[in-house]
Tab-separated table of C-alpha atoms in Angstrom:
chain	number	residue	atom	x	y	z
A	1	UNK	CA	0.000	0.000	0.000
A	2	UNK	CA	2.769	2.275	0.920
A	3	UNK	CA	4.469	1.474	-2.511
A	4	UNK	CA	0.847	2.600	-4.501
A	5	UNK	CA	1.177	5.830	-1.975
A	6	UNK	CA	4.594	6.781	-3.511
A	7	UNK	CA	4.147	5.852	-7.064
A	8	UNK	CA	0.871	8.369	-6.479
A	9	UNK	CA	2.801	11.074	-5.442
A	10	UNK	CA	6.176	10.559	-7.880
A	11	UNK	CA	3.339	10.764	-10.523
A	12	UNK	CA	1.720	14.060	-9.033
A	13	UNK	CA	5.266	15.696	-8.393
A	14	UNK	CA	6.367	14.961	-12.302
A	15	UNK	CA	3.040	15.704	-14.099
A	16	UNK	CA	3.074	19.272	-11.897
A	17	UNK	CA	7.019	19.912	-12.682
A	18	UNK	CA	6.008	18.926	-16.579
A	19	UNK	CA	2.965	21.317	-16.549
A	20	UNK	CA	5.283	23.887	-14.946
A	21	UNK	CA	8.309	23.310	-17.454
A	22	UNK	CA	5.638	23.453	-20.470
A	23	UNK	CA	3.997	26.519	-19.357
A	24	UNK	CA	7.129	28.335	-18.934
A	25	UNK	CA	8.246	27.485	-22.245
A	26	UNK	CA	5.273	29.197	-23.753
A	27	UNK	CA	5.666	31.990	-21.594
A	28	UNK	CA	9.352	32.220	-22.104
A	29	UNK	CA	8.518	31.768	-25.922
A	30	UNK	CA	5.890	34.803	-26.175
A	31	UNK	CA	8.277	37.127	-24.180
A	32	UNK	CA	11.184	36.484	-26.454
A	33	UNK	CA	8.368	36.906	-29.682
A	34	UNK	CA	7.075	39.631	-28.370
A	35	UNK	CA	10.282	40.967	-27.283
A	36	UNK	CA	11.975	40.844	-30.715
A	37	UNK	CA	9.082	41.991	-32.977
A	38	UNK	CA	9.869	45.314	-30.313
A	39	UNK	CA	13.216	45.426	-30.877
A	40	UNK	CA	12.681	45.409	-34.809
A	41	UNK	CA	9.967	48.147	-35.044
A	42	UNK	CA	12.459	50.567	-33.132
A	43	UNK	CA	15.729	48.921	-34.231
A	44	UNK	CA	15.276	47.769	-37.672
A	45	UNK	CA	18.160	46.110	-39.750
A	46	UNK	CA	20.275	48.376	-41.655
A	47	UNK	CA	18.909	47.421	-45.480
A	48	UNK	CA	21.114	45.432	-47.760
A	49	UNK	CA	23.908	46.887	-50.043
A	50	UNK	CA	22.422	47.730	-53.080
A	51	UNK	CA	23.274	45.654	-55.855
A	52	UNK	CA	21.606	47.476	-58.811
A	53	UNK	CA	21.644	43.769	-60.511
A	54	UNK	CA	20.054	45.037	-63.955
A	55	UNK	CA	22.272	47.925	-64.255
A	56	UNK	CA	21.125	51.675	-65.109
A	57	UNK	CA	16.935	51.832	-65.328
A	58	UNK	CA	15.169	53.415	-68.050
A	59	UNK	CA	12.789	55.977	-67.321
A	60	UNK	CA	9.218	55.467	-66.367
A	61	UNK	CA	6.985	55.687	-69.473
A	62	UNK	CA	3.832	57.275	-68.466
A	63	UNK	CA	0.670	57.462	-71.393
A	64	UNK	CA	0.436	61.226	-70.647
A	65	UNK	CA	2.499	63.889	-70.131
A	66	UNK	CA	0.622	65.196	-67.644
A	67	UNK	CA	-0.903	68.684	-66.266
A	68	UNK	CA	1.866	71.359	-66.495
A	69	UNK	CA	2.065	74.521	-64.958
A	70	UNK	CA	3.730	76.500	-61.939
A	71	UNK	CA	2.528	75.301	-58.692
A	72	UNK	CA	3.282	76.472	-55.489
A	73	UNK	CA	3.541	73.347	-52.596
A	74	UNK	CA	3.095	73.423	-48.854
A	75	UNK	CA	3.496	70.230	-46.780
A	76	UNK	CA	0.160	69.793	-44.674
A	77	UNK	CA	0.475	65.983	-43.945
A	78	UNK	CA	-0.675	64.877	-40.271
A	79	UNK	CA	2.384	65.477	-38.761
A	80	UNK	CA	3.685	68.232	-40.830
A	81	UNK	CA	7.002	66.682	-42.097
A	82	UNK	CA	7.585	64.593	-45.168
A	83	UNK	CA	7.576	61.634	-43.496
A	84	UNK	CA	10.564	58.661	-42.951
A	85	UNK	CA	11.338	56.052	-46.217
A	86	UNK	CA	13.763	53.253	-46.947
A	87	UNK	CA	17.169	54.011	-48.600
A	88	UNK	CA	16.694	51.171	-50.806
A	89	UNK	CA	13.843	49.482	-52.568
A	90	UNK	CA	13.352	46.359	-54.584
A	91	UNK	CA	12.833	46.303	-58.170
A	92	UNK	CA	11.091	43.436	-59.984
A	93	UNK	CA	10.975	41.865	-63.832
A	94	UNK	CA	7.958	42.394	-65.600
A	95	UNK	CA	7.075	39.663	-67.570
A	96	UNK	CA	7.078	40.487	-71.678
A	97	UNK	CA	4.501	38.564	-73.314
A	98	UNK	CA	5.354	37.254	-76.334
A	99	UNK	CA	2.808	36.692	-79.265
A	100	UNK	CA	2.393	33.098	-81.078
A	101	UNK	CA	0.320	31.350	-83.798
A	102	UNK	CA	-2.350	30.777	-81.560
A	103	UNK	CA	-2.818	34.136	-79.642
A	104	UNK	CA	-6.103	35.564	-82.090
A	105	UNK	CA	-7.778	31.642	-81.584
A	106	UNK	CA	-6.966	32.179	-77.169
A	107	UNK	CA	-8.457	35.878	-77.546
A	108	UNK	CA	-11.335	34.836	-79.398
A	109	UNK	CA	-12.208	32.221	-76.888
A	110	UNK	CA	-11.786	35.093	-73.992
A	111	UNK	CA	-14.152	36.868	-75.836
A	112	UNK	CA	-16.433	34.824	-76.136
A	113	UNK	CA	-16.333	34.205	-72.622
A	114	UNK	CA	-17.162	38.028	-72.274
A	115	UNK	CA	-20.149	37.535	-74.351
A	116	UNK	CA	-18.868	38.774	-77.688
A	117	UNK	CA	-18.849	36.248	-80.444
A	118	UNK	CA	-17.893	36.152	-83.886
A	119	UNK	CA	-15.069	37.325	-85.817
A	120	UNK	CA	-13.228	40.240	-84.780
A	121	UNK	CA	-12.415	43.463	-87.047
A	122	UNK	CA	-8.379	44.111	-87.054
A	123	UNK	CA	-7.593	48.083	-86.196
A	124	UNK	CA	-3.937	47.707	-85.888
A	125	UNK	CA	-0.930	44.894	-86.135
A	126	UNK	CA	-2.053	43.870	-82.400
A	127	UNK	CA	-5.504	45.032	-81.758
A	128	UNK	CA	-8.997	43.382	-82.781
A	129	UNK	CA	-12.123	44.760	-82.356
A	130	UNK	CA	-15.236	43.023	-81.813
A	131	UNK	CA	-19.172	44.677	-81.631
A	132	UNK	CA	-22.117	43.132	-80.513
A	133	UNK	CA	-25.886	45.084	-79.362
A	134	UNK	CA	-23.998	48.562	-78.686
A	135	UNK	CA	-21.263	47.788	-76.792
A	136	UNK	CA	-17.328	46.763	-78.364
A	137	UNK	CA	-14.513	44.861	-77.020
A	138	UNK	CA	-11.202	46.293	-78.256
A	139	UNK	CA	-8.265	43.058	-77.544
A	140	UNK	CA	-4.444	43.085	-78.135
A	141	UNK	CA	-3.842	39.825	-78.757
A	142	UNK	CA	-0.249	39.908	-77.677
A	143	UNK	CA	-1.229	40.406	-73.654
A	144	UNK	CA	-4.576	39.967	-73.802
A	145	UNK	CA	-5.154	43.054	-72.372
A	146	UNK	CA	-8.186	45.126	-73.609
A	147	UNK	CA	-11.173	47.905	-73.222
A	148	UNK	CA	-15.342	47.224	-72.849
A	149	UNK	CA	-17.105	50.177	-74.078
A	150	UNK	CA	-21.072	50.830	-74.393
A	151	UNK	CA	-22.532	53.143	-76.188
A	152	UNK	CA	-23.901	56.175	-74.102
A	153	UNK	CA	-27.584	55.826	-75.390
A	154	UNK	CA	-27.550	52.143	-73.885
A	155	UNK	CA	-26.176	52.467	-70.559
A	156	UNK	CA	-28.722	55.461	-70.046
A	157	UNK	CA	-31.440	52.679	-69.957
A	158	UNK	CA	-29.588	50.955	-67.038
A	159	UNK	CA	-29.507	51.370	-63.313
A	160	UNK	CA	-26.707	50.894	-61.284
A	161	UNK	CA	-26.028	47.844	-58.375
A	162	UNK	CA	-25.511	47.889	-54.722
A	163	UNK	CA	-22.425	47.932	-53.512
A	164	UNK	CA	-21.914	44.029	-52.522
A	165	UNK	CA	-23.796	43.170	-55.272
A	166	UNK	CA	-21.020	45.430	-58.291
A	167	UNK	CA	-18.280	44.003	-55.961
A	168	UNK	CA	-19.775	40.497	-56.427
A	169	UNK	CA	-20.162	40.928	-60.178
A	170	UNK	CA	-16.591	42.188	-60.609
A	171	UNK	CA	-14.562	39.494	-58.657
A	172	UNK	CA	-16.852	36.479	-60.673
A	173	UNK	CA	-16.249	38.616	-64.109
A	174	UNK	CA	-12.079	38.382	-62.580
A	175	UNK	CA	-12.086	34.785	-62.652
A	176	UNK	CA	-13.095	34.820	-66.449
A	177	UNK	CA	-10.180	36.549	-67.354
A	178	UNK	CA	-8.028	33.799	-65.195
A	179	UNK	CA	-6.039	36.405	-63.104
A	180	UNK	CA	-3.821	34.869	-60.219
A	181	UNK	CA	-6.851	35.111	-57.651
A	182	UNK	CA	-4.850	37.248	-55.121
A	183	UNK	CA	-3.590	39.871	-56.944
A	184	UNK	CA	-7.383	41.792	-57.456
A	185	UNK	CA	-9.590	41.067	-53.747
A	186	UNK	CA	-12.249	42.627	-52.263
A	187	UNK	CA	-9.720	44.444	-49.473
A	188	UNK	CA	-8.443	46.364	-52.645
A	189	UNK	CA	-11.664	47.513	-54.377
A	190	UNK	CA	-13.402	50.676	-53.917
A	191	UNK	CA	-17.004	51.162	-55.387
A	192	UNK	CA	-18.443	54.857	-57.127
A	193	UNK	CA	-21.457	55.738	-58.452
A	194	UNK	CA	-21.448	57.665	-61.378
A	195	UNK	CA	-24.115	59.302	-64.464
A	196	UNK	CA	-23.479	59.627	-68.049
A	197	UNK	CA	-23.206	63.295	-69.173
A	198	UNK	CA	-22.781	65.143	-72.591
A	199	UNK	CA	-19.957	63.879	-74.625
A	200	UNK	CA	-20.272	60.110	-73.700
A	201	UNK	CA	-18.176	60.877	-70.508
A	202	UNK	CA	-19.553	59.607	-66.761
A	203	UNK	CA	-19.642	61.970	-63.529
A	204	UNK	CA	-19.629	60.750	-60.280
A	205	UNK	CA	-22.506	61.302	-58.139
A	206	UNK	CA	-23.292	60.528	-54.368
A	207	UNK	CA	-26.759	59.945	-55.171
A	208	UNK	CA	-27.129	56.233	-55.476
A	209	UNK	CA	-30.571	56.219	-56.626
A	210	UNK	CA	-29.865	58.772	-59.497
A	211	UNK	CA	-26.576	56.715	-60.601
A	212	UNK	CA	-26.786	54.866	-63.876
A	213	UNK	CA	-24.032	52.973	-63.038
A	214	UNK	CA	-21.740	51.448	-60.295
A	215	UNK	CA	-17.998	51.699	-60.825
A	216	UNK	CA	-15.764	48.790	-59.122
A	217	UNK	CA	-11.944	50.202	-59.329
A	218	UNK	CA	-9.418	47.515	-57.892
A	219	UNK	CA	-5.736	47.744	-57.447
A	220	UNK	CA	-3.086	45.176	-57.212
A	221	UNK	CA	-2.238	43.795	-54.279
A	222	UNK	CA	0.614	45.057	-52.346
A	223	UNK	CA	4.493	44.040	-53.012
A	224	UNK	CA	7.470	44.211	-50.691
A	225	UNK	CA	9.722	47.352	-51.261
A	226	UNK	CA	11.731	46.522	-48.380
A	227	UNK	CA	10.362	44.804	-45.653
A	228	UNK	CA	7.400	47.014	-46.118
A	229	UNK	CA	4.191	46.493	-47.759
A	230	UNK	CA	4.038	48.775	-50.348
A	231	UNK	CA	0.767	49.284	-53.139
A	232	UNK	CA	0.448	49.488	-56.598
A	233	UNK	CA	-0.250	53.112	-57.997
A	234	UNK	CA	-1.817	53.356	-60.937
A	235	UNK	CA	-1.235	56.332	-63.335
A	236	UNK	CA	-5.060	57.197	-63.552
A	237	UNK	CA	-8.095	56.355	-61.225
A	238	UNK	CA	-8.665	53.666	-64.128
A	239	UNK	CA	-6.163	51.160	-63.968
A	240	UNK	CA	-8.369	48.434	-64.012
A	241	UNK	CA	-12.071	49.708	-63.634
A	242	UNK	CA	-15.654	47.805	-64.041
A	243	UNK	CA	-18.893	49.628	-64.702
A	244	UNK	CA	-21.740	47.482	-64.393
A	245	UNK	CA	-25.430	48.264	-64.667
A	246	UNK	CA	-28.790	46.431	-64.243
A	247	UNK	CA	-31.278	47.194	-66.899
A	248	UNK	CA	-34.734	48.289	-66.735
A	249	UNK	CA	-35.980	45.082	-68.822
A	250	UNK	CA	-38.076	42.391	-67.463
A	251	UNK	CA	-34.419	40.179	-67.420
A	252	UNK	CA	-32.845	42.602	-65.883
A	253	UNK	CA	-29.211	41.333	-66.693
A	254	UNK	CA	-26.358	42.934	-65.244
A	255	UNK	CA	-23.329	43.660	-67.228
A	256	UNK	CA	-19.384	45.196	-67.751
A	257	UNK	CA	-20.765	48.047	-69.403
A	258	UNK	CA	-17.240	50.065	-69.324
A	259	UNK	CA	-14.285	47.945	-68.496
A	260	UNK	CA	-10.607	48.825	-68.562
A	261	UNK	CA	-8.346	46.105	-68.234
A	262	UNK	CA	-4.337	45.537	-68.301
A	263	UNK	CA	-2.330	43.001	-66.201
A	264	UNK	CA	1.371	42.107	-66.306
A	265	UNK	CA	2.716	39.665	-64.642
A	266	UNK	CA	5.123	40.400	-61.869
A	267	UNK	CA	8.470	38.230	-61.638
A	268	UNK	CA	8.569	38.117	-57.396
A	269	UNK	CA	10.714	35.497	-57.184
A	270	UNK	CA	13.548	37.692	-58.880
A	271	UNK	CA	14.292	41.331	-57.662
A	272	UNK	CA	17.669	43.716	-58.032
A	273	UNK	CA	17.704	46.276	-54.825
A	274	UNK	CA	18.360	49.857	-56.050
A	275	UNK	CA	19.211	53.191	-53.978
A	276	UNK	CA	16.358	55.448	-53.725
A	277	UNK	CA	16.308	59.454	-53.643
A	278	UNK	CA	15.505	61.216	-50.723
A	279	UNK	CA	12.216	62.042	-50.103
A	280	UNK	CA	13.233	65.698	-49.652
A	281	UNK	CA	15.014	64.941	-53.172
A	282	UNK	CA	11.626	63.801	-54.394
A	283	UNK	CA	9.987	67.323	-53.474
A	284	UNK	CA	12.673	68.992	-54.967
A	285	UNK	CA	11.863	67.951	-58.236
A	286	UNK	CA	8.399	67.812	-57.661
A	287	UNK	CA	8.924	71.678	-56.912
A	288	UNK	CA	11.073	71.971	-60.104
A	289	UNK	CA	8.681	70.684	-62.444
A	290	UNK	CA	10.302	67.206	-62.695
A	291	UNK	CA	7.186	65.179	-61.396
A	292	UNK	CA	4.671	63.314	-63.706
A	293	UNK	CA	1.188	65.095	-62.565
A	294	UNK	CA	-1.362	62.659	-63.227
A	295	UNK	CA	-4.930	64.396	-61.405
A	296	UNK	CA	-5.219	67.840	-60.970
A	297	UNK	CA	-9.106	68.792	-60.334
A	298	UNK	CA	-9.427	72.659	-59.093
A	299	UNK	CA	-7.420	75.563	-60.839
A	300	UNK	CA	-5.563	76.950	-57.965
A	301	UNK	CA	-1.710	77.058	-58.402
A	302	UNK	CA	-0.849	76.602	-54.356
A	303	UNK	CA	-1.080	72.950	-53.506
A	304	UNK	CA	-1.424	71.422	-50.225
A	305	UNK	CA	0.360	68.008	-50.088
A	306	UNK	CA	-1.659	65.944	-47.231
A	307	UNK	CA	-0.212	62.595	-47.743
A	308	UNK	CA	3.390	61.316	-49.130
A	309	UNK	CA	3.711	57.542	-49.836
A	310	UNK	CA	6.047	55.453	-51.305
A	311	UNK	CA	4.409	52.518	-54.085
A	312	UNK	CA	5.245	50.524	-56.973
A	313	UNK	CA	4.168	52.168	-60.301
A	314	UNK	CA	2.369	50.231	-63.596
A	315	UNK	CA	0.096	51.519	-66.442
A	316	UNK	CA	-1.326	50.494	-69.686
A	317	UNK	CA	2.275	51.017	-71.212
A	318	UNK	CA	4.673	47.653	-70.640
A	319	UNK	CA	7.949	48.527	-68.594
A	320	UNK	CA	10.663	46.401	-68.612
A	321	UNK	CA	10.921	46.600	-64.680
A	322	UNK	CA	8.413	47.596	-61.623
A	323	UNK	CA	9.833	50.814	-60.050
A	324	UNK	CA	9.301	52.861	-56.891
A	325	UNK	CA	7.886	56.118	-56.934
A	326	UNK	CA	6.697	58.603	-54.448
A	327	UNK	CA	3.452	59.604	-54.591
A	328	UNK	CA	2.225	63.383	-53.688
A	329	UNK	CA	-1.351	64.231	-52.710
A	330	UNK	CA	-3.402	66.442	-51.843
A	331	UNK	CA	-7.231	67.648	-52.396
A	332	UNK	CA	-7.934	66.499	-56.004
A	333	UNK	CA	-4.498	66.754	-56.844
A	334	UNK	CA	-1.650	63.615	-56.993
A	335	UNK	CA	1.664	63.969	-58.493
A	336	UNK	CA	3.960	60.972	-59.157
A	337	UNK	CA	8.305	61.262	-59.140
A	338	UNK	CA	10.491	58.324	-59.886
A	339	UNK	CA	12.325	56.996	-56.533
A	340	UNK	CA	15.240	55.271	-57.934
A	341	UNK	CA	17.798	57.576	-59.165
A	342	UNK	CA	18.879	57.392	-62.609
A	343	UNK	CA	22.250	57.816	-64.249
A	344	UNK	CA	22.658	60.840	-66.380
C-alpha cells in the first residue's frame, strides 16, 4: 500500500514539474516573440547593399504627359514633415509577353467568354475589335489586355447595383479573365457611383438612386519594397475599372458596361535592390517641375500636399521593370516622381 502511496505522489510531483516546465516554455517563448518583434519596429536592420543587378533603369513611361504649370507646394500631412522612407527598394521583372500562332484563336475564346462572339475586325498589327448590341470589345492579342465600351444611349437605360452586389459581379467577371486570384480582392476595391453626361463621358454622383451605373476600381495587391508592404499606384483612377449596370428590362441582366483592363505579370521570385532618392530629393523635383502630374481637379496654383507615400508604379504602357515612386497628394491633386535615381 505504501508502494501505490509513492508511485501516487512521484506521478503528481512529475506531471506538476512537466505542466510547470511546459507553461514556462510558452511563456518564455511569447516574451522572447514579443520581445523581438519590439526590438525590430524601433531597431530595424540596416537594409542590404544595393546591388543594382540590372544595371542603369530606363525611365518610367507614363501614357500622358501630364498637367503642367507652376505650382506652389506646402506640406500639410498629419504630422507636418515629409515623413521617414527606406534608402533602398526592390525592383522586380515584368514579364514580356510574347505573341504566337495561336494568340487571335486564345483571344477569341476570352471573348467569347465576355459575351462577344464572332469574328473580330483588325484596327492595328495587335488590336482586334469586336461589336455586338452597342457595346465593343477592343483586344491586343499579344497580352490579352483590352477595353469594354457601351454606347452612351444604352447604358442610359440601365440602373446601377448595390455595392456588394457590383463588388460580387466584378470578382466572378475576374475569374473569367483567369487572373492569379490574389492579386485583385475585395480588401483592394473601392465602389463609385457615377451618371453619363454630354460627350459620352460619366460623372460621379453621391446619389445612389440617381446613378446609372456602379464603378468597381481595384488595385493590385501590395508588393514588398523593403520589408514594407508597399501598393500598386496606378497612373489614372482607371487602372483596371468595371462599370456594371442592371437594366430596366423584365431580365434585368447585369453587365461590364465600361471595363478597362491591363495586367502584367510580376516576376517576385527575382528582384535587383536599387538606392532610392531622398524624399526631400523627391519634393525637390516635384517643386522643379520634374514630377509626372497625373490628377489635378481645381485651378488653384498653391497645392497642399496631405499625404506622401512610397508605391510601386504600372500603367497600360509595358515597362521592362516595376519601379518605386513617391506619390504626392493632396485635395484632387496627386503627383507621381520616380524613386530610384537614374544615371545621367
Amino acid at each position: 500500500m505504501s508502494s501505490l502511496n509513492n508511485a501516487s505522489y512521484w506521478t503528481k510531483k512529475v506531471l506538476l514539474f512537466t505542466g510547470i516546465t511546459v507553461a514556462a516554455f510558452i511563456v518564455l517563448r511569447f516574451v522572447i516573440s514579443s520581445g523581438t518583434s519590439v526590438w525590430r519596429k524601433y531597431f530595424p536592420p540596416p537594409p542590404p547593399p544595393a546591388d543594382e543587378k540590372y544595371g542603369t533603369l530606363s525611365p518610367i513611361s507614363f501614357e500622358n504627359e501630364g498637367v503642367k504649370g507652376n505650382f506652389e507646394y506646402s506640406i500639410e500631412t498629419s504630422d507636418g514633415t515629409l515623413g521617414k522612407f527606406t534608402t533602398v527598394a526592390r525592383v522586380y521583372p515584368i514579364e514580356r509577353p510574347v505573341e504566337t500562332l495561336t494568340s487571335l484563336t486564345r483571344a477569341k475564346g476570352k471573348a467569347q467568354s465576355l459575351g462577344f462572339d464572332g469574328d473580330p475586325s483588325k484596327i492595328s498589327s495587335n488590336v482586334f475589335r469586336w461589336r455586338q448590341e452597342g457595346r465593343s470589345l477592343d483586344m491586343d492579342v499579344q497580352n490579352d489586355n483590352f477595353m469594354i465600351r457601351t454606347d452612351s444611349d444604352i447604358l442610359n437605360s440601365y440602373s446601377s447595383l448595390s455595392e456588394k452586389n457590383a463588388l460580387d459581379f466584378s470578382l466572378s467577371f475576374l475569374k473569367k479573365l483567369s487572373t492569379p486570384a490574389g492579386d485583385f480582392t475585395s480588401e483592394n476595391a473601392q465602389v463609385k457611383y457615377y451618371i453619363p453626361v454630354e460627350g459620352g463621358d460619366l460623372m460621379e454622383t453621391s446619389s445612389k438612386g440617381d446613378a446609372k451605373t456602379s464603378i468597381v476600381s481595384f488595385r493590385r495587391s501590395v508588393l514588398d519594397v523593403y520589408n514594407v508592404d508597399t501598393p500598386v499606384v496606378e497612373e489614372d483612377d482607371l487602372r483596371f475599372l468595371v462599370s456594371i449596370g442592371s437594366s430596366s428590362g423584365p431580365t434585368r441582366d447585369s453587365i461590364a458596361s465600361d471595363v478597362n483592363f491591363y495586367y502584367w505579370k510580376i516576376n517576385t521570385a527575382d528582384f535587383g535592390i536599387y538606392p532610392i532618392k531622398s524624399v526631400a530629393q523627391a519634393l525637390e523635383e516635384l517643386k522643379a517641375g520634374k514630377a509626372n502630374i497625373v490628377k489635378k481637379i481645381s485651378s488653384t496654383t498653391k497645392i497642399d500636399i496631405g499625404k506622401i507615400s512610397l508605391e510601386y508604379f504600372l500603367n497600360k504602357n509595358l515597362q521592362e521593370y516595376l519601379q518605386p515612386v513617391y506619390v504626392f497628394e493632396g485635395e484632387g491633386f496627386r503627383a507621381i516622381v520616380e524613386a530610384v535615381e537614374k544615371q545621367s
